[in-house]
Amino acid sequence: MFYRVESLREAASAMEQERECILEMIQSLQNSQEMRNICAGEREELTLTADRLMGRTLSVEISVGTIRNPQQEEALQKATSIIDEIVKKLLDDMEGSRQKLLALHAACVTEAPAIPIDQKFQAIVIGCALEDQKNIKRRLETLLRNVENAEKNIKIMDHQKLENTKANGSQ
């Protein structure tokens, strides 16, 4: 019976991760350079399809609860609030926030990274339940990927703006 319960929890957790992955892929598609380079009609059709898929994916709700003692609950709340504070500041200082997220992520990995580790955050994460530690690490990885994608999109858009300015200036 124990094996079946753990198997169920693992399957549900895998489904949670798959949902997150699908949402990330849809967002990536919506913000991709290719979407900007296609004709308006195709872009509108793809946008509608992506919006519909996003809505359908968001309608899937999967929840695997974690049993925590009071200390683990407090540690999870602290870790979550630290990450949330960085996310709030992300748009004001993308590079600084990215560096802070990297330091937090470094605190969650076992192999020694080449960047400084936020040791205070590491101590907080260690106080969390094992499942929460994995979820915190996964959230940080997702945030870092999103920041990286946003930086790429900004560079592409800025480059296009420069190209358009040069093209219009030389006519």
mmCIF file of C-alpha atoms in Angstrom, residues 29-156:
data_model
loop_
_atom_site.group_PDB
_atom_site.id
_atom_site.type_symbol
_atom_site.label_atom_id
_atom_site.label_comp_id
_atom_site.label_asym_id
_atom_site.label_seq_id
_atom_site.Cartn_x
_atom_site.Cartn_y
_atom_site.Cartn_z
ATOM 1 C CA LEU A 29 6.116 30.799 -28.045
ATOM 2 C CA GLN A 30 3.988 33.875 -27.386
ATOM 3 C CA ASN A 31 7.094 35.984 -26.759
ATOM 4 C CA SER A 32 9.307 34.477 -29.446
ATOM 5 C CA GLN A 33 11.044 36.339 -32.243
ATOM 6 C CA GLU A 34 9.299 34.090 -34.766
ATOM 7 C CA MET A 35 5.899 35.442 -33.635
ATOM 8 C CA ARG A 36 7.067 38.957 -34.487
ATOM 9 C CA ASN A 37 8.329 37.896 -37.912
ATOM 10 C CA ILE A 38 5.141 36.293 -39.277
ATOM 11 C CA CYS A 39 2.292 38.056 -41.022
ATOM 12 C CA ALA A 40 -0.474 39.609 -38.934
ATOM 13 C CA GLY A 41 -3.101 37.015 -39.889
ATOM 14 C CA GLU A 42 -0.940 34.049 -38.915
ATOM 15 C CA ARG A 43 0.185 35.851 -35.755
ATOM 16 C CA GLU A 44 -3.430 36.471 -34.740
ATOM 17 C CA GLU A 45 -4.345 32.814 -35.364
ATOM 18 C CA LEU A 46 -1.326 31.548 -33.399
ATOM 19 C CA THR A 47 -2.028 34.010 -30.584
ATOM 20 C CA LEU A 48 -5.630 32.830 -30.311
ATOM 21 C CA THR A 49 -4.517 29.190 -30.291
ATOM 22 C CA ALA A 50 -1.823 29.904 -27.683
ATOM 23 C CA ASP A 51 -4.336 31.808 -25.523
ATOM 24 C CA ARG A 52 -6.801 28.921 -25.768
ATOM 25 C CA LEU A 53 -4.087 26.385 -24.862
ATOM 26 C CA MET A 54 -2.934 28.602 -21.997
ATOM 27 C CA GLY A 55 -6.488 28.774 -20.640
ATOM 28 C CA ARG A 56 -6.970 25.020 -20.937
ATOM 29 C CA THR A 57 -3.631 24.321 -19.268
ATOM 30 C CA LEU A 58 -4.371 26.768 -16.443
ATOM 31 C CA SER A 59 -7.692 24.999 -15.868
ATOM 32 C CA VAL A 60 -5.778 21.848 -14.877
ATOM 33 C CA GLU A 61 -5.232 21.934 -11.141
ATOM 34 C CA ILE A 62 -2.952 19.385 -9.508
ATOM 35 C CA SER A 63 -1.928 19.572 -5.891
ATOM 36 C CA VAL A 64 0.383 17.354 -3.897
ATOM 37 C CA GLY A 65 0.285 18.415 -0.271
ATOM 38 C CA THR A 66 3.335 18.279 1.956
ATOM 39 C CA ILE A 67 3.105 17.452 5.638
ATOM 40 C CA ARG A 68 5.255 19.928 7.569
ATOM 41 C CA ASN A 69 6.087 20.565 11.187
ATOM 42 C CA PRO A 70 5.854 24.190 12.459
ATOM 43 C CA GLN A 71 9.585 24.826 11.884
ATOM 44 C CA GLN A 72 9.367 23.582 8.295
ATOM 45 C CA GLU A 73 6.283 25.731 7.705
ATOM 46 C CA GLU A 74 8.133 28.796 9.011
ATOM 47 C CA ALA A 75 11.216 28.016 6.903
ATOM 48 C CA LEU A 76 9.068 27.624 3.771
ATOM 49 C CA GLN A 77 7.349 30.962 4.419
ATOM 50 C CA LYS A 78 10.729 32.695 4.885
ATOM 51 C CA ALA A 79 12.206 31.150 1.718
ATOM 52 C CA THR A 80 9.091 32.020 -0.303
ATOM 53 C CA SER A 81 9.049 35.611 0.924
ATOM 54 C CA ILE A 82 12.762 36.077 0.083
ATOM 55 C CA ILE A 83 12.130 34.873 -3.475
ATOM 56 C CA ASP A 84 8.942 36.967 -3.764
ATOM 57 C CA GLU A 85 10.852 40.121 -2.733
ATOM 58 C CA ILE A 86 13.427 39.565 -5.475
ATOM 59 C CA VAL A 87 10.674 38.923 -8.037
ATOM 60 C CA LYS A 88 9.007 42.243 -7.070
ATOM 61 C CA LYS A 89 12.291 44.077 -7.778
ATOM 62 C CA LEU A 90 12.979 42.167 -11.003
ATOM 63 C CA LEU A 91 11.712 44.795 -13.442
ATOM 64 C CA ASP A 92 13.571 47.624 -11.689
ATOM 65 C CA ASP A 93 16.922 45.824 -11.649
ATOM 66 C CA MET A 94 16.918 42.755 -13.881
ATOM 67 C CA GLU A 95 20.646 42.042 -13.686
ATOM 68 C CA GLY A 96 20.898 42.552 -9.930
ATOM 69 C CA SER A 97 17.832 40.399 -9.366
ATOM 70 C CA ARG A 98 19.224 37.725 -11.664
ATOM 71 C CA GLN A 99 22.440 37.662 -9.619
ATOM 72 C CA LYS A 100 20.441 37.325 -6.390
ATOM 73 C CA LEU A 101 18.370 34.501 -7.894
ATOM 74 C CA LEU A 102 21.603 32.762 -8.953
ATOM 75 C CA ALA A 103 22.945 33.034 -5.399
ATOM 76 C CA LEU A 104 19.702 31.593 -4.010
ATOM 77 C CA HIS A 105 19.780 28.781 -6.575
ATOM 78 C CA ALA A 106 23.405 28.060 -5.676
ATOM 79 C CA ALA A 107 22.198 27.517 -2.116
ATOM 80 C CA CYS A 108 19.876 24.746 -3.373
ATOM 81 C CA VAL A 109 22.314 22.632 -5.374
ATOM 82 C CA THR A 110 24.663 19.983 -4.037
ATOM 83 C CA GLU A 111 27.539 20.577 -6.467
ATOM 84 C CA ALA A 112 29.659 23.622 -5.641
ATOM 85 C CA PRO A 113 28.755 26.390 -8.105
ATOM 86 C CA ALA A 114 31.188 28.985 -9.406
ATOM 87 C CA ILE A 115 29.153 31.802 -7.859
ATOM 88 C CA PRO A 116 28.706 32.957 -4.263
ATOM 89 C CA ILE A 117 26.099 31.054 -2.265
ATOM 90 C CA ASP A 118 23.519 32.882 -0.168
ATOM 91 C CA GLN A 119 24.294 31.003 3.047
ATOM 92 C CA LYS A 120 21.445 32.574 5.030
ATOM 93 C CA PHE A 121 18.985 31.373 2.387
ATOM 94 C CA GLN A 122 20.685 27.965 2.320
ATOM 95 C CA ALA A 123 20.104 27.590 6.066
ATOM 96 C CA ILE A 124 16.445 28.511 5.599
ATOM 97 C CA VAL A 125 15.996 26.014 2.730
ATOM 98 C CA ILE A 126 17.655 23.242 4.742
ATOM 99 C CA GLY A 127 14.964 23.847 7.358
ATOM 100 C CA CYS A 128 12.230 23.131 4.789
ATOM 101 C CA ALA A 129 10.658 19.755 4.075
ATOM 102 C CA LEU A 130 12.466 17.811 1.326
ATOM 103 C CA GLU A 131 9.587 18.241 -1.149
ATOM 104 C CA ASP A 132 9.576 21.983 -0.466
ATOM 105 C CA GLN A 133 13.349 22.124 -1.068
ATOM 106 C CA LYS A 134 12.810 20.557 -4.485
ATOM 107 C CA ASN A 135 9.947 22.960 -5.258
ATOM 108 C CA ILE A 136 11.998 25.989 -4.205
ATOM 109 C CA LYS A 137 14.872 24.873 -6.431
ATOM 110 C CA ARG A 138 12.483 24.286 -9.339
ATOM 111 C CA ARG A 139 10.877 27.709 -8.843
ATOM 112 C CA LEU A 140 14.288 29.391 -8.883
ATOM 113 C CA GLU A 141 15.281 27.497 -12.047
ATOM 114 C CA THR A 142 12.048 28.597 -13.743
ATOM 115 C CA LEU A 143 12.546 32.210 -12.673
ATOM 116 C CA LEU A 144 16.133 32.182 -13.951
ATOM 117 C CA ARG A 145 15.011 30.756 -17.316
ATOM 118 C CA ASN A 146 12.298 33.411 -17.555
ATOM 119 C CA VAL A 147 14.778 36.196 -16.755
ATOM 120 C CA GLU A 148 17.183 34.838 -19.361
ATOM 121 C CA ASN A 149 14.397 34.678 -21.974
ATOM 122 C CA ALA A 150 13.271 38.194 -21.095
ATOM 123 C CA GLU A 151 16.832 39.496 -21.463
ATOM 124 C CA LYS A 152 17.127 37.805 -24.872
ATOM 125 C CA ASN A 153 13.804 39.293 -26.008
ATOM 126 C CA ILE A 154 14.851 42.767 -24.847
ATOM 127 C CA LYS A 155 18.149 42.478 -26.748
ATOM 128 C CA ILE A 156 16.350 41.280 -29.891
#
